[in-house]
CSV table of C-alpha atoms in Angstrom, one decimal:
chain,number,residue,atom,x,y,z
A,1,UNK,CA,-6.4,-12.1,6.8
A,2,UNK,CA,-3.1,-10.4,5.8
A,3,UNK,CA,-1.1,-9.8,2.7
A,4,UNK,CA,0.4,-13.0,1.4
A,5,UNK,CA,3.6,-13.1,-0.7
A,6,UNK,CA,3.6,-14.7,-4.1
A,7,UNK,CA,7.1,-15.2,-5.6
A,8,UNK,CA,5.7,-16.2,-8.9
A,9,UNK,CA,3.8,-13.0,-9.4
A,10,UNK,CA,6.7,-11.0,-8.2
A,11,UNK,CA,9.0,-12.6,-10.7
A,12,UNK,CA,6.6,-12.2,-13.6
A,13,UNK,CA,6.1,-8.5,-12.8
A,14,UNK,CA,9.8,-7.9,-12.5
A,15,UNK,CA,10.6,-9.4,-15.9
A,16,UNK,CA,7.8,-7.7,-17.7
A,17,UNK,CA,8.8,-4.3,-16.1
A,18,UNK,CA,12.4,-4.8,-17.3
A,19,UNK,CA,11.1,-5.3,-20.8
A,20,UNK,CA,8.6,-2.3,-20.6
A,21,UNK,CA,11.1,0.2,-19.1
A,22,UNK,CA,14.2,-0.4,-21.1
A,23,UNK,CA,14.3,3.3,-22.2
A,24,UNK,CA,13.9,4.8,-18.7
A,25,UNK,CA,16.9,5.6,-16.5
A,26,UNK,CA,14.7,5.0,-13.4
A,27,UNK,CA,13.9,1.4,-14.4
A,28,UNK,CA,15.7,-0.1,-11.3
A,29,UNK,CA,13.2,1.6,-9.0
A,30,UNK,CA,10.3,0.5,-11.3
A,31,UNK,CA,11.3,-3.1,-11.3
A,32,UNK,CA,11.6,-3.3,-7.6
A,33,UNK,CA,8.3,-1.6,-6.8
A,34,UNK,CA,6.5,-3.6,-9.5
A,35,UNK,CA,7.8,-6.9,-8.1
A,36,UNK,CA,6.8,-5.9,-4.6
A,37,UNK,CA,3.2,-4.8,-5.6
A,38,UNK,CA,2.6,-8.0,-7.6
A,39,UNK,CA,4.3,-10.2,-5.0
A,40,UNK,CA,2.0,-9.0,-2.2
A,41,UNK,CA,-1.0,-9.5,-4.5
A,42,UNK,CA,-2.1,-5.9,-3.9
A,43,UNK,CA,-5.9,-5.5,-4.6
A,44,UNK,CA,-5.7,-1.7,-4.7
A,45,UNK,CA,-2.5,0.0,-5.9
A,46,UNK,CA,-2.4,3.8,-5.5
A,47,UNK,CA,0.3,6.2,-6.7
A,48,UNK,CA,0.8,10.0,-7.1
A,49,UNK,CA,2.3,11.7,-10.1
A,50,UNK,CA,2.9,15.3,-11.2
A,51,UNK,CA,3.9,16.9,-14.5
A,52,UNK,CA,7.6,16.3,-15.4
A,53,UNK,CA,7.8,13.0,-13.5
A,54,UNK,CA,9.2,9.8,-15.0
A,55,UNK,CA,6.7,7.2,-16.0
A,56,UNK,CA,8.7,4.0,-15.3
A,57,UNK,CA,7.2,3.5,-11.8
A,58,UNK,CA,3.7,4.0,-13.2
A,59,UNK,CA,4.3,1.4,-15.9
A,60,UNK,CA,5.7,-1.0,-13.3
A,61,UNK,CA,2.7,-0.6,-11.1
A,62,UNK,CA,0.4,-1.2,-14.1
A,63,UNK,CA,2.2,-4.4,-14.8
A,64,UNK,CA,1.9,-5.4,-11.2
A,65,UNK,CA,-1.8,-4.8,-11.2
A,66,UNK,CA,-2.1,-7.0,-14.3
A,67,UNK,CA,-0.2,-9.9,-12.7
A,68,UNK,CA,-1.8,-9.6,-9.2
A,69,UNK,CA,-5.3,-8.9,-10.5
A,70,UNK,CA,-5.3,-5.5,-8.7
A,71,UNK,CA,-6.7,-2.1,-9.4
A,72,UNK,CA,-4.1,0.6,-10.3
A,73,UNK,CA,-5.0,4.2,-9.6
A,74,UNK,CA,-3.0,7.3,-10.1
A,75,UNK,CA,-3.7,10.6,-8.3
A,76,UNK,CA,-2.6,13.8,-10.1
A,77,UNK,CA,-2.9,17.5,-8.9
A,78,UNK,CA,-4.5,19.0,-12.0
A,79,UNK,CA,-6.0,18.3,-15.5
A,80,UNK,CA,-2.8,19.2,-17.3
A,81,UNK,CA,-1.0,16.4,-15.4
A,82,UNK,CA,-3.9,14.0,-16.1
A,83,UNK,CA,-3.6,14.6,-19.9
A,84,UNK,CA,0.2,14.2,-19.9
A,85,UNK,CA,0.0,11.1,-17.8
A,86,UNK,CA,-2.7,9.4,-19.9
A,87,UNK,CA,-1.0,10.2,-23.1
A,88,UNK,CA,2.3,8.7,-22.0
A,89,UNK,CA,0.7,5.6,-20.4
A,90,UNK,CA,-1.4,4.9,-23.5
A,91,UNK,CA,1.7,5.0,-25.6
A,92,UNK,CA,3.2,2.4,-23.3
A,93,UNK,CA,0.1,0.2,-23.9
A,94,UNK,CA,-1.5,0.8,-20.4
A,95,UNK,CA,-5.0,2.0,-19.6
A,96,UNK,CA,-4.6,3.9,-16.3
A,97,UNK,CA,-7.3,5.0,-13.9
A,98,UNK,CA,-6.6,8.7,-13.0
A,99,UNK,CA,-8.1,10.8,-10.3
A,100,UNK,CA,-7.6,14.6,-10.2
A,101,UNK,CA,-7.7,16.6,-6.9
A,102,UNK,CA,-6.4,17.3,-3.5
A,103,UNK,CA,-5.4,14.3,-1.3
A,104,UNK,CA,-8.5,14.4,0.9
A,105,UNK,CA,-10.8,14.6,-2.2
A,106,UNK,CA,-9.0,12.0,-4.2
A,107,UNK,CA,-8.9,9.5,-1.4
A,108,UNK,CA,-12.6,9.7,-0.7
A,109,UNK,CA,-13.6,6.7,-2.8
A,110,UNK,CA,-10.4,4.7,-2.3
A,111,UNK,CA,-10.9,2.4,0.6
A,112,UNK,CA,-8.7,-0.7,1.3
A,113,UNK,CA,-5.4,0.5,-0.1
A,114,UNK,CA,-2.8,-2.2,0.3
A,115,UNK,CA,0.1,-0.8,-1.8
A,116,UNK,CA,0.9,2.9,-2.2
A,117,UNK,CA,3.7,4.9,-3.8
A,118,UNK,CA,4.1,8.7,-3.1
A,119,UNK,CA,6.8,10.9,-4.6
A,120,UNK,CA,8.5,12.7,-1.7
A,121,UNK,CA,9.3,15.7,-3.9
A,122,UNK,CA,5.6,16.7,-3.4
A,123,UNK,CA,5.3,19.1,-0.5
A,124,UNK,CA,2.1,17.4,0.7
A,125,UNK,CA,3.4,13.8,0.5
A,126,UNK,CA,3.1,13.1,4.2
A,127,UNK,CA,-0.5,14.4,4.2
A,128,UNK,CA,-1.3,12.0,1.4
A,129,UNK,CA,-0.2,9.0,3.5
A,130,UNK,CA,-2.1,10.4,6.5
A,131,UNK,CA,-5.5,10.5,4.7
A,132,UNK,CA,-5.1,7.2,2.9
A,133,UNK,CA,-7.6,4.5,3.9
A,134,UNK,CA,-5.5,1.4,4.3
A,135,UNK,CA,-6.9,-2.2,4.0
A,136,UNK,CA,-7.4,-4.6,6.9
A,137,UNK,CA,-5.0,-7.0,5.4
A,138,UNK,CA,-2.1,-4.5,6.0
A,139,UNK,CA,-0.3,-2.4,3.5
A,140,UNK,CA,3.0,-1.6,1.9
A,141,UNK,CA,3.8,2.2,1.8
A,142,UNK,CA,6.6,3.5,-0.4
A,143,UNK,CA,8.2,7.0,-0.4
A,144,UNK,CA,9.9,7.5,-3.7
A,145,UNK,CA,12.8,10.0,-4.0
A,146,UNK,CA,13.2,9.7,-0.3
A,147,UNK,CA,16.6,11.4,-0.4
A,148,UNK,CA,15.0,14.8,-1.1
A,149,UNK,CA,15.1,17.6,1.4
A,150,UNK,CA,11.4,17.4,1.9
A,151,UNK,CA,11.6,13.9,3.4
A,152,UNK,CA,14.6,14.5,5.7
A,153,UNK,CA,12.5,14.8,8.9
A,154,UNK,CA,9.8,12.3,7.8
A,155,UNK,CA,8.8,9.5,10.3
A,156,UNK,CA,6.4,6.7,9.4
A,157,UNK,CA,4.7,6.7,12.8
A,158,UNK,CA,3.6,10.3,12.2
A,159,UNK,CA,1.3,9.2,9.3
A,160,UNK,CA,-0.4,6.1,10.5
A,161,UNK,CA,-3.5,6.2,12.8
A,162,UNK,CA,-3.8,4.5,16.2
A,163,UNK,CA,-5.4,1.4,14.5
A,164,UNK,CA,-2.4,0.7,12.4
A,165,UNK,CA,1.1,-0.3,13.4
A,166,UNK,CA,4.4,-0.2,11.5
A,167,UNK,CA,5.8,-3.8,11.5
A,168,UNK,CA,9.0,-2.8,9.9
A,169,UNK,CA,10.5,-0.1,7.7
A,170,UNK,CA,13.7,0.2,5.6
A,171,UNK,CA,15.5,2.7,3.5
A,172,UNK,CA,17.0,1.4,0.2
A,173,UNK,CA,19.6,3.4,-1.7
A,174,UNK,CA,17.9,2.7,-5.0
A,175,UNK,CA,17.4,5.5,-7.5
A,176,UNK,CA,17.0,8.7,-5.4
A,177,UNK,CA,16.1,6.6,-2.3
A,178,UNK,CA,13.2,4.4,-1.4
A,179,UNK,CA,11.7,4.6,2.2
A,180,UNK,CA,9.4,1.5,2.6
A,181,UNK,CA,7.1,0.6,5.5
A,182,UNK,CA,5.1,-2.5,6.1
A,183,UNK,CA,1.8,-1.8,8.0
A,184,UNK,CA,0.5,-4.8,9.9
A,185,UNK,CA,-3.0,-6.2,9.4
A,186,UNK,CA,-5.7,-4.8,11.7
A,187,UNK,CA,-7.7,-7.0,14.0
A,188,UNK,CA,-11.0,-6.0,12.5
A,189,UNK,CA,-12.8,-9.0,13.8
A,190,UNK,CA,-11.3,-9.0,17.3
A,191,UNK,CA,-14.4,-7.4,18.9
A,192,UNK,CA,-16.6,-9.9,17.2
A,193,UNK,CA,-14.6,-12.8,18.6
A,194,UNK,CA,-14.8,-11.3,22.1
A,195,UNK,CA,-18.6,-11.1,22.0
A,196,UNK,CA,-18.8,-14.7,20.8
A,197,UNK,CA,-17.0,-16.1,23.9
A,198,UNK,CA,-19.2,-17.5,26.6
A,199,UNK,CA,-19.1,-18.6,30.2
A,200,UNK,CA,-20.1,-22.2,31.0
A,201,UNK,CA,-21.0,-23.7,34.3
A,202,UNK,CA,-19.7,-27.2,35.1
A,203,UNK,CA,-20.5,-29.3,38.3
A,204,UNK,CA,-18.2,-32.1,39.3
A,205,UNK,CA,-20.5,-35.1,39.9
A,206,UNK,CA,-18.3,-36.7,42.5
A,207,UNK,CA,-17.3,-33.7,44.7
A,208,UNK,CA,-20.2,-31.5,43.9
A,209,UNK,CA,-17.9,-28.5,43.3
A,210,UNK,CA,-19.0,-25.9,40.7
A,211,UNK,CA,-16.6,-24.6,38.1
A,212,UNK,CA,-17.1,-21.7,35.7
A,213,UNK,CA,-15.2,-22.0,32.4
A,214,UNK,CA,-14.9,-19.4,29.5
A,215,UNK,CA,-14.8,-20.7,26.0
């Protein structure tokens, strides 16, 4: 299986995010990301957030999770960030799931990520992508604030393992820059299909010749 696009979910998430983020200057980024996450019917949406960041994208992802039936998780570096994040999201009418810790620790129980947003202003943003456990259906990875100096030498191929492949990537001049990559679905069942194939022997009744056929 692979990610399947749903225009209806994308449209609903976009409109609801516009309504929810009217007070935020960063709403254009939130609307786009929300529509993408909902449109791809993401089952597990993961983002990172640090103190002082704007909440519009988080609200948009929460909206996307609602429309796509997905789980929205936010990773924060410390308990102060967690308290600030929960307070702001609760005021916005959202009930976030928040994990505190370093990337390796936080990603431990998050398997099958199919939509991920990381702020490039974090010094460890590339490491976060590198340790993420992506789903077999493929994934959409988003670098937010991609115009920052920390992201200047960033390359998507440096953060995906040998089992994944970048189908396409694009930089969008929205907000402070969005660097987006689509990771293709992995052939998780390819080995199983290979073991199921068999060799069949067939003898031509007229000529007596023997054929071996693989099915």
